[in-house]
Short mmCIF file of N, CA, C and O in Angstrom, two decimals:
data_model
loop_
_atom_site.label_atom_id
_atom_site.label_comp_id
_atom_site.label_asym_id
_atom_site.label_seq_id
_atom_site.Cartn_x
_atom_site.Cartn_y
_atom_site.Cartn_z
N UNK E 1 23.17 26.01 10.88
CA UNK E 1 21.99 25.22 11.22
C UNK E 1 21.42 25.73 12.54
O UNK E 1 22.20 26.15 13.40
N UNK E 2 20.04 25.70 12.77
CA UNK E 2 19.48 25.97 13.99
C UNK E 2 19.43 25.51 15.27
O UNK E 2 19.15 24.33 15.08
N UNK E 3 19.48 25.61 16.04
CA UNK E 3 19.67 24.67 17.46
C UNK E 3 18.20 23.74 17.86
O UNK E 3 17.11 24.30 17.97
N UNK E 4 18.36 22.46 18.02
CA UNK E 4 17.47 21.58 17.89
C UNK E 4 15.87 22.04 18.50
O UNK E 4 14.74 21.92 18.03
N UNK E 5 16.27 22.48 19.47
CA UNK E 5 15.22 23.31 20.45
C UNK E 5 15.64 24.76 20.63
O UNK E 5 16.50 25.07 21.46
N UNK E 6 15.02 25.67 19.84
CA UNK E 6 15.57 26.89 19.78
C UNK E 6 15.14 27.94 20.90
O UNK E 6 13.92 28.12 20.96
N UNK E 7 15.72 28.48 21.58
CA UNK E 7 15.23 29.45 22.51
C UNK E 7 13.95 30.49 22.41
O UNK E 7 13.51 30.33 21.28
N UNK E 8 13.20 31.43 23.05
CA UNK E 8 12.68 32.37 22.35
C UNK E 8 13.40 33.39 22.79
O UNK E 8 12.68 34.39 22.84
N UNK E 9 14.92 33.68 23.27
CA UNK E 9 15.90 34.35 23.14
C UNK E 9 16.35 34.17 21.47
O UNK E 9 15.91 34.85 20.54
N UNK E 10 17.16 33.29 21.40
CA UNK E 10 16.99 32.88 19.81
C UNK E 10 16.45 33.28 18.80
O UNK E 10 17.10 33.58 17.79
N UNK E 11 14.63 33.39 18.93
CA UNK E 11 14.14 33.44 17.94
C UNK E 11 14.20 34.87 17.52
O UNK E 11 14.47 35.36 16.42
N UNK E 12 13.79 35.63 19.06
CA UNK E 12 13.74 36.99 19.07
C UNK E 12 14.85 37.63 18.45
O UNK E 12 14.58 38.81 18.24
N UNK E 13 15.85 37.35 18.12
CA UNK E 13 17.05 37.59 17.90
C UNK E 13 17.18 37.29 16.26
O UNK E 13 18.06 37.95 15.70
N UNK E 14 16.59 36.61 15.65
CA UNK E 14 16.47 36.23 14.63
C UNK E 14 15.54 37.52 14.17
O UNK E 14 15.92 38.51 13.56
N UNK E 15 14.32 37.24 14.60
CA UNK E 15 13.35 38.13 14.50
C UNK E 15 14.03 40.00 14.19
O UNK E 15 13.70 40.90 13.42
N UNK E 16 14.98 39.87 15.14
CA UNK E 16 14.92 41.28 15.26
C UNK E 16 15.93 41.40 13.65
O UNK E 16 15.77 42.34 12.87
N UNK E 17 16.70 40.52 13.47
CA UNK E 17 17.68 40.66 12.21
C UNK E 17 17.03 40.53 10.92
O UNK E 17 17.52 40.76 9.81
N UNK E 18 15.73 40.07 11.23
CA UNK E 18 14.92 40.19 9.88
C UNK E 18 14.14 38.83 9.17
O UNK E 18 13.09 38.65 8.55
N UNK E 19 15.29 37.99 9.63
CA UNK E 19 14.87 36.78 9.89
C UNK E 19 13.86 36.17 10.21
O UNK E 19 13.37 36.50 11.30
N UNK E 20 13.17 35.10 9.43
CA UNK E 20 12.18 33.99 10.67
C UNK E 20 12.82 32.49 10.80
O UNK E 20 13.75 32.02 10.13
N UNK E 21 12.18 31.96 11.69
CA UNK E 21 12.93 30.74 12.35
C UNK E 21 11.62 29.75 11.84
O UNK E 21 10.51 30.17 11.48
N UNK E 22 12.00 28.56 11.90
CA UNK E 22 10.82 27.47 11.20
C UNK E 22 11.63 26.04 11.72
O UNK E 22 12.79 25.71 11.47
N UNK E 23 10.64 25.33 12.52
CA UNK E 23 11.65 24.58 13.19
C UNK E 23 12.13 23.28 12.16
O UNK E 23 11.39 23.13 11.18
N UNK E 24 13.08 22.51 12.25
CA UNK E 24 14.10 21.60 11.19
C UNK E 24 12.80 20.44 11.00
O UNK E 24 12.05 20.04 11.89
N UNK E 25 12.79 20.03 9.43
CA UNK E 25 12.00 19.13 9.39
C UNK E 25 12.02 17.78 10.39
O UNK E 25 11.02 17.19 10.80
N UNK E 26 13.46 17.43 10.68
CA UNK E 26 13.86 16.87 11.41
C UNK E 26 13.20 16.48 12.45
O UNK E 26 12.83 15.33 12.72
N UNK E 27 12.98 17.93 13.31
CA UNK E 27 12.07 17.41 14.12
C UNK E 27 10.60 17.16 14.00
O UNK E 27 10.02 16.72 14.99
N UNK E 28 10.11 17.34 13.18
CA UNK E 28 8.59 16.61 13.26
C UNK E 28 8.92 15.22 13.24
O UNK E 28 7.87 14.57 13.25
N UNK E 29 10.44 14.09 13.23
CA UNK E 29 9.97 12.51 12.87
C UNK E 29 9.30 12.48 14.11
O UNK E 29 9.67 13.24 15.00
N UNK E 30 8.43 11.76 14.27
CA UNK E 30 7.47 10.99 15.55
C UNK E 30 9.17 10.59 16.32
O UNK E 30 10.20 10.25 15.74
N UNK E 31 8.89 10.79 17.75
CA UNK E 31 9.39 10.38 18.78
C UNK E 31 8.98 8.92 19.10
O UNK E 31 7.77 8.92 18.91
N UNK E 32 9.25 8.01 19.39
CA UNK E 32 9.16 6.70 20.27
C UNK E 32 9.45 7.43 21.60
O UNK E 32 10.00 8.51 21.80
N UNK E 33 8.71 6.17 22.75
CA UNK E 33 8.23 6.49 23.60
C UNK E 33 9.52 6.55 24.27
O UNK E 33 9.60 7.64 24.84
N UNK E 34 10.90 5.60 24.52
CA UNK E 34 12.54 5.40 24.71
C UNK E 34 12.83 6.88 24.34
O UNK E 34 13.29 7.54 25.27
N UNK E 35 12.68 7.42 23.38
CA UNK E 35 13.40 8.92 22.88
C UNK E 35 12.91 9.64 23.95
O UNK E 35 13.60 9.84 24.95
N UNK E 36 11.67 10.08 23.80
CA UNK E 36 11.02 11.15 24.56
C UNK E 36 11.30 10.57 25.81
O UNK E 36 11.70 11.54 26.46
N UNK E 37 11.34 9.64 26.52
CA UNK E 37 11.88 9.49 28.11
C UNK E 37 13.50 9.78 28.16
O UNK E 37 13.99 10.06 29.26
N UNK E 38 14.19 9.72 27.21
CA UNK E 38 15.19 9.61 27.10
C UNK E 38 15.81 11.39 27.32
O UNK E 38 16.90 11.81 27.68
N UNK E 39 14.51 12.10 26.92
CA UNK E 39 14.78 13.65 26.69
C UNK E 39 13.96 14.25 27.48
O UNK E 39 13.86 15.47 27.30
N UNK E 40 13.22 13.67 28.46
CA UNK E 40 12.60 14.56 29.52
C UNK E 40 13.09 15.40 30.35
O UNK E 40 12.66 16.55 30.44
N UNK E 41 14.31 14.82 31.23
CA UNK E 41 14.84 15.43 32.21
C UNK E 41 15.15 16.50 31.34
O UNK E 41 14.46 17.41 31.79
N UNK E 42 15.71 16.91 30.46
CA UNK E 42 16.93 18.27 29.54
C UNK E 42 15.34 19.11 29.14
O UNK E 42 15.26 20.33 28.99
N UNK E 43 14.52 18.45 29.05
CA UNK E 43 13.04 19.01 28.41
C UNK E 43 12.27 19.79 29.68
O UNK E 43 11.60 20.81 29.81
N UNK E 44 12.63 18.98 30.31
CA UNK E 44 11.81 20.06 32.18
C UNK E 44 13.35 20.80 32.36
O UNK E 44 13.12 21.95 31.99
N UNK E 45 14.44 20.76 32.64
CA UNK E 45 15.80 21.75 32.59
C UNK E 45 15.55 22.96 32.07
O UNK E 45 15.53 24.09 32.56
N UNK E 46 15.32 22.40 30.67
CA UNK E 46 15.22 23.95 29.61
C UNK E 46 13.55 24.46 30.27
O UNK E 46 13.63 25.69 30.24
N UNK E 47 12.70 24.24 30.60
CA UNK E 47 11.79 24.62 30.32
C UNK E 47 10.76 24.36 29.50
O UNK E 47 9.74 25.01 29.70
N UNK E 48 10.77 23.64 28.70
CA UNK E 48 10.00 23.18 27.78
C UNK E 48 8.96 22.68 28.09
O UNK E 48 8.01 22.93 27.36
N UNK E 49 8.75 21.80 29.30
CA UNK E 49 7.35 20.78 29.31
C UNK E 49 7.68 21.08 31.41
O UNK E 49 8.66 21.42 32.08
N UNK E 50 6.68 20.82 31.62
CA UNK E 50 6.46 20.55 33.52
C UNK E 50 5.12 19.63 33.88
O UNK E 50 4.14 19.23 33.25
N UNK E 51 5.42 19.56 34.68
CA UNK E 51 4.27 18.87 35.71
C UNK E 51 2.90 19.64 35.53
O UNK E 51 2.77 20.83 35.26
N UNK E 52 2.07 18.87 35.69
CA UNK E 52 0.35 19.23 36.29
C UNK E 52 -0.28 18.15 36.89
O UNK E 52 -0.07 16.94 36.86
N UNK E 53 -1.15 18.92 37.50
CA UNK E 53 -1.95 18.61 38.81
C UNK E 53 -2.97 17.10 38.64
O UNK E 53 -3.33 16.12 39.29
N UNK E 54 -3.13 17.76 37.17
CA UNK E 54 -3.98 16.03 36.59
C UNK E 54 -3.27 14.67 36.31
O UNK E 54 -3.80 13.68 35.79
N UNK E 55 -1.65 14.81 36.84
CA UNK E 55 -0.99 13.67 36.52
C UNK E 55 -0.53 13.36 34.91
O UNK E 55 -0.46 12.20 34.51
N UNK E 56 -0.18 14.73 33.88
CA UNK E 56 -0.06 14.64 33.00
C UNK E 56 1.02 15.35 32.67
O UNK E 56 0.64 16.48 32.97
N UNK E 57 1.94 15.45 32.33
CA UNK E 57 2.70 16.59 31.31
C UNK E 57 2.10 17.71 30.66
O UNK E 57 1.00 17.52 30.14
N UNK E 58 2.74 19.07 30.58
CA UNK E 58 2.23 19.63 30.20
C UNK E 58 3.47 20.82 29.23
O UNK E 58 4.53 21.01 29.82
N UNK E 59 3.35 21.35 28.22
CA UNK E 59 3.66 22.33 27.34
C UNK E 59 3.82 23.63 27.84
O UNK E 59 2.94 24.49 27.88
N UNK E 60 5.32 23.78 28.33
CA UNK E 60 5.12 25.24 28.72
C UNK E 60 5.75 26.57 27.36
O UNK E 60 5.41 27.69 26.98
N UNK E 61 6.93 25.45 26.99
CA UNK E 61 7.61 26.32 25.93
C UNK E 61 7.28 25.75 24.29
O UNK E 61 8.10 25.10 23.65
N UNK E 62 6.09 26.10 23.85
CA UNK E 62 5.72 24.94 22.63
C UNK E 62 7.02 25.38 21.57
O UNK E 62 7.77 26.32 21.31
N UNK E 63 6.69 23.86 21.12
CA UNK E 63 8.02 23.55 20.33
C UNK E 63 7.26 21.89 19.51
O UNK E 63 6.63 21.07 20.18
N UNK E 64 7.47 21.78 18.42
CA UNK E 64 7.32 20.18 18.00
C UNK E 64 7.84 18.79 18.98
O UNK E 64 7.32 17.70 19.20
N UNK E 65 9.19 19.47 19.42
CA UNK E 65 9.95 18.39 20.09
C UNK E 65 9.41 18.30 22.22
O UNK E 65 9.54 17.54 23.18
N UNK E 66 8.96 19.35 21.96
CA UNK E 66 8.11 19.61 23.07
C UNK E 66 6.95 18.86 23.58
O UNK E 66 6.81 18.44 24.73
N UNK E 67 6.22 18.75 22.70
CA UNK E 67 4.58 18.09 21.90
C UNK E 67 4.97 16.88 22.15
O UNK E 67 4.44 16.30 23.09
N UNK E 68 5.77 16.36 21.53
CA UNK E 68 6.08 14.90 20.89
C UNK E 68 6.55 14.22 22.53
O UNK E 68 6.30 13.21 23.17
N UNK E 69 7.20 15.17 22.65
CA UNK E 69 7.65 14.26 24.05
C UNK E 69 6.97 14.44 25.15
O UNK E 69 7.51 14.09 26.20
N UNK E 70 5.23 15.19 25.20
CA UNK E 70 4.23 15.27 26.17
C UNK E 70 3.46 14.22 25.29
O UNK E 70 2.94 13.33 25.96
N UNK E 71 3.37 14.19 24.64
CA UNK E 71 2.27 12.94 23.63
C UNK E 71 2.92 11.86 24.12
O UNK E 71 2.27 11.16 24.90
N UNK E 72 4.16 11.49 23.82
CA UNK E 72 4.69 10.15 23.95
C UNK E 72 4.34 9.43 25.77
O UNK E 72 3.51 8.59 26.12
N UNK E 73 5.25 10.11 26.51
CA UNK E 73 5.26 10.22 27.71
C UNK E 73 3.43 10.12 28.18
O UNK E 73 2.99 9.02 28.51
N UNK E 74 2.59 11.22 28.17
CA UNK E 74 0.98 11.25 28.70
C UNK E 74 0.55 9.58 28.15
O UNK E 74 0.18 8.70 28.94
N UNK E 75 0.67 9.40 26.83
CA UNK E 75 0.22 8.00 26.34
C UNK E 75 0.13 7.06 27.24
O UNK E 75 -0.90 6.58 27.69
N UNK E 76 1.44 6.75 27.56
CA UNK E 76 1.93 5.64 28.23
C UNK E 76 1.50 6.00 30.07
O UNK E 76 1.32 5.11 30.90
N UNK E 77 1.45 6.81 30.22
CA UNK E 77 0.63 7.70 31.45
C UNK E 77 -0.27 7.12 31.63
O UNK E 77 -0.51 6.27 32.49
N UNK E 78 -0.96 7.58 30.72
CA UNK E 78 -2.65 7.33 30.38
C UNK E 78 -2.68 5.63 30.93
O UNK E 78 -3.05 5.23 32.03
N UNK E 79 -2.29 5.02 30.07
CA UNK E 79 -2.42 3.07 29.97
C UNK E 79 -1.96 3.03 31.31
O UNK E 79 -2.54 2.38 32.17
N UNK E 80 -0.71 3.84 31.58
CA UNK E 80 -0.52 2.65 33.22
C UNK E 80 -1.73 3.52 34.06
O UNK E 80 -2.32 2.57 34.57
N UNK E 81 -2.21 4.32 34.36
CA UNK E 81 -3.43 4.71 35.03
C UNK E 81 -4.22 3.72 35.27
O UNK E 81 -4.38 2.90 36.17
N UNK E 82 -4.82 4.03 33.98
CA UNK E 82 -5.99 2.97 33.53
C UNK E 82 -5.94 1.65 34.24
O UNK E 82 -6.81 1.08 34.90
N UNK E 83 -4.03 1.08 33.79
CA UNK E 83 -4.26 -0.18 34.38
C UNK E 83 -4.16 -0.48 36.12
O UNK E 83 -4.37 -1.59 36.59
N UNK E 84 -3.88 0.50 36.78
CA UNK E 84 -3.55 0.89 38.07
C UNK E 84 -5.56 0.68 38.72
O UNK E 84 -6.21 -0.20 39.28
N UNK E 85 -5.80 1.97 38.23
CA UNK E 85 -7.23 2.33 38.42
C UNK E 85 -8.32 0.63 38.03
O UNK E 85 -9.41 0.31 38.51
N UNK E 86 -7.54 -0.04 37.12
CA UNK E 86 -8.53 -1.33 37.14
C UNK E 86 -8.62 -2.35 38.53
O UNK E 86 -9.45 -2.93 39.22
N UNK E 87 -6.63 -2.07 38.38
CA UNK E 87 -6.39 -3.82 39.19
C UNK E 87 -6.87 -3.27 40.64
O UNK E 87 -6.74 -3.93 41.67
N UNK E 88 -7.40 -2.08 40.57
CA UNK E 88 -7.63 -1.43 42.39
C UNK E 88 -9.06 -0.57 42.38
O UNK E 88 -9.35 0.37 43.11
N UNK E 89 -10.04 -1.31 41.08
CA UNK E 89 -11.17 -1.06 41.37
C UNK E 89 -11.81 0.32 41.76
O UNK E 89 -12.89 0.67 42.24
N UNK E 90 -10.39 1.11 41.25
CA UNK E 90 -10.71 2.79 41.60
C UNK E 90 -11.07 3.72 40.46
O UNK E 90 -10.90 3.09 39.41
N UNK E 91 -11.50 4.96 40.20
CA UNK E 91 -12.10 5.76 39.26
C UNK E 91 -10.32 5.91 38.49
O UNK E 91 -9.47 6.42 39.22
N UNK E 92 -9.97 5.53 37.31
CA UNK E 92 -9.01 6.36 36.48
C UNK E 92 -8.86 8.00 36.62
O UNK E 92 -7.69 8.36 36.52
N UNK E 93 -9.63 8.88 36.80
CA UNK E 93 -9.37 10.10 37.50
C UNK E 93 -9.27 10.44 39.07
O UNK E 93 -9.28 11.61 39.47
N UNK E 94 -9.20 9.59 39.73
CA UNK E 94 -8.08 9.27 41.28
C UNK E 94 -7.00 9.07 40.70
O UNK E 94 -6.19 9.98 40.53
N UNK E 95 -6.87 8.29 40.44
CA UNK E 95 -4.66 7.26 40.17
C UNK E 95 -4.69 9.00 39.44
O UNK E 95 -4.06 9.66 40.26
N UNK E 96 -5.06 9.75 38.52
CA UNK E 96 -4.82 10.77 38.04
C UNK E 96 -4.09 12.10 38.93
O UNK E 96 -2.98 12.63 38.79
N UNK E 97 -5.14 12.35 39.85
CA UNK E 97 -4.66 13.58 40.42
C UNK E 97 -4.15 12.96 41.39
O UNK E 97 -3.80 13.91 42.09
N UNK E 98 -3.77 11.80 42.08
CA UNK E 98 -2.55 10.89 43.16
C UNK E 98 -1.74 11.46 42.21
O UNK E 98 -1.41 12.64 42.37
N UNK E 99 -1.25 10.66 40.95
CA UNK E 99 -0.02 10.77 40.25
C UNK E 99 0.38 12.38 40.43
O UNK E 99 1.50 12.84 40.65
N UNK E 100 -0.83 13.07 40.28
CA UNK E 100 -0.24 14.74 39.89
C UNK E 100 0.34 15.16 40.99
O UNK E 100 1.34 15.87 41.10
N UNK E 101 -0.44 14.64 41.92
CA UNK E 101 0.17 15.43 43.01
C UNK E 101 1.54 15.09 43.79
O UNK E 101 2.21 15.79 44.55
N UNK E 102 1.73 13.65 43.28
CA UNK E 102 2.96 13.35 43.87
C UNK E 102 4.20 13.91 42.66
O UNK E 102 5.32 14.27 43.00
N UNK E 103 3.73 13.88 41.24
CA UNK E 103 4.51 14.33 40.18
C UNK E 103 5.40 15.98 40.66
O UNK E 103 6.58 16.32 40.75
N UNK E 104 3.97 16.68 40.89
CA UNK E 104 4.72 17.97 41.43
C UNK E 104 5.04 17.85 42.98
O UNK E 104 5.02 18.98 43.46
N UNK E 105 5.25 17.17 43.64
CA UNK E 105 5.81 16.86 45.24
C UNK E 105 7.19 16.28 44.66
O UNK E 105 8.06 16.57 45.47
N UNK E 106 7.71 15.62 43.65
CA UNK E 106 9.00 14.92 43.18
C UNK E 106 9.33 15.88 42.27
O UNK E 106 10.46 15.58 41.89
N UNK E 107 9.02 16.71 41.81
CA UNK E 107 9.87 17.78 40.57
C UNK E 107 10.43 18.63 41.58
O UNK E 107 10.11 19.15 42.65
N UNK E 108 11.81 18.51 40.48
CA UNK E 108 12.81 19.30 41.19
C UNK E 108 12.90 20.85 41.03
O UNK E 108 12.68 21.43 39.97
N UNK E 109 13.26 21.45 42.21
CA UNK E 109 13.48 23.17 42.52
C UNK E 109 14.28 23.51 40.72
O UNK E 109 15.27 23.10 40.12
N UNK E 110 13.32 24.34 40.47
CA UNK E 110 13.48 25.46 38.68
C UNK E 110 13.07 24.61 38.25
O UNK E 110 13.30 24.85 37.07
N UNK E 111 12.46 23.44 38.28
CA UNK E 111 11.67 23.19 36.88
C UNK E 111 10.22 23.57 37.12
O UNK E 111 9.78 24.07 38.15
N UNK E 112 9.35 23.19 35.70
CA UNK E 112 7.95 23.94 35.98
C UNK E 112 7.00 22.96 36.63
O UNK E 112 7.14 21.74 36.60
N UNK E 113 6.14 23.56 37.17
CA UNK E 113 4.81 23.22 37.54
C UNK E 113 3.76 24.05 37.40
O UNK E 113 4.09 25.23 37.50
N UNK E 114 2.86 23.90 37.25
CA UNK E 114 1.17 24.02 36.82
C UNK E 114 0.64 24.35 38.06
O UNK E 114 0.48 23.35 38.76
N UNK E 115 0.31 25.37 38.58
CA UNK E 115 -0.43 26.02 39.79
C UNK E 115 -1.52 26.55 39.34
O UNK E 115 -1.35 27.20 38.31
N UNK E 116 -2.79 26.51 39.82
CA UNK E 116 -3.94 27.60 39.26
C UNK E 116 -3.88 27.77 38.30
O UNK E 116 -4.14 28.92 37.94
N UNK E 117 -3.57 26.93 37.45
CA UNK E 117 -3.79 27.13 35.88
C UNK E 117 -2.85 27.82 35.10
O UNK E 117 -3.13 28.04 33.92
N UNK E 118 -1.33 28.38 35.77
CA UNK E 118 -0.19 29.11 35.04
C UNK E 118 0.96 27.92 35.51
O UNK E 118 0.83 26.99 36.30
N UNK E 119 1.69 28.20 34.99
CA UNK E 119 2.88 27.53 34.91
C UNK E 119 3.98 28.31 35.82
O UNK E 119 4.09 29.53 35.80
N UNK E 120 4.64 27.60 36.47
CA UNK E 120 5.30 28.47 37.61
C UNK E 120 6.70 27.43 38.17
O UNK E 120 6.48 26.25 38.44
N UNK E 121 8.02 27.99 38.28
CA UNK E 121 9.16 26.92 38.49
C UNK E 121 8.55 27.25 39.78
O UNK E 121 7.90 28.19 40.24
N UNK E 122 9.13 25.74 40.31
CA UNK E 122 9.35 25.30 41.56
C UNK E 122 10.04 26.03 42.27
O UNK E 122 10.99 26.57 41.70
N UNK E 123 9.85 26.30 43.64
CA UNK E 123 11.16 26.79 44.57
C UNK E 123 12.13 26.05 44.84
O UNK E 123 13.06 26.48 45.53
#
């Protein structure tokens, strides 16, 4: 069986044996919002998802389980913004780039962040 989140060491490796890789139906079930928080930290570790500047999650290593857990996570983003930006009478794109910028000021050294528009680990 394939490894839940497959490397592109992995795939390449597959690739080179002749092989193609197709990720487990498995993972397309929809994530709940508990799962995907539940799998963030191991999801910024591996590489998979990092910080950006707009206060959102972002896709560095696409993957289904990748997606699902920037969808789940941004959602719920999104609403507490919104509700932040109401009860304080401020534009929803302020509380946005506040959040971003403190998001990548709190991510930890090797995981990713979003600089100028590339994706880049932390020091």
């Amino acid at each position: 069986m394939f490894p839940k989140l497959a490397t592109p060491a992995f795939i390449a490796l597959l690739t080179l044996s002749g092989l193609s890789y197709s990720e487990p139906a498995v993972a397309l079930q929809q994530l709940t919002l508990q799962q995907a928080m539940d799998q963030l930290h191991q999801a910024k570790a591996d590489g998979w998802v990092g910080e950006q500047p707009n206060g959102y999650l972002g896709v560095v290593r696409d993957s289904a389980q990748a997606r699902q857990i920037v969808e789940q996570i941004n959602e719920a983003r999104r609403k507490e913004y919104a509700r932040i930006a109401d009860e304080n009478d401020i534009a929803v794109a302020d509380v946005e780039l506040l959040a971003g910028k403190r998001a990548i000021e709190r991510t930890q050294s090797g995981h990713y962040i979003k600089i100028d528009g590339q994706w880049k680990k932390k020091p």
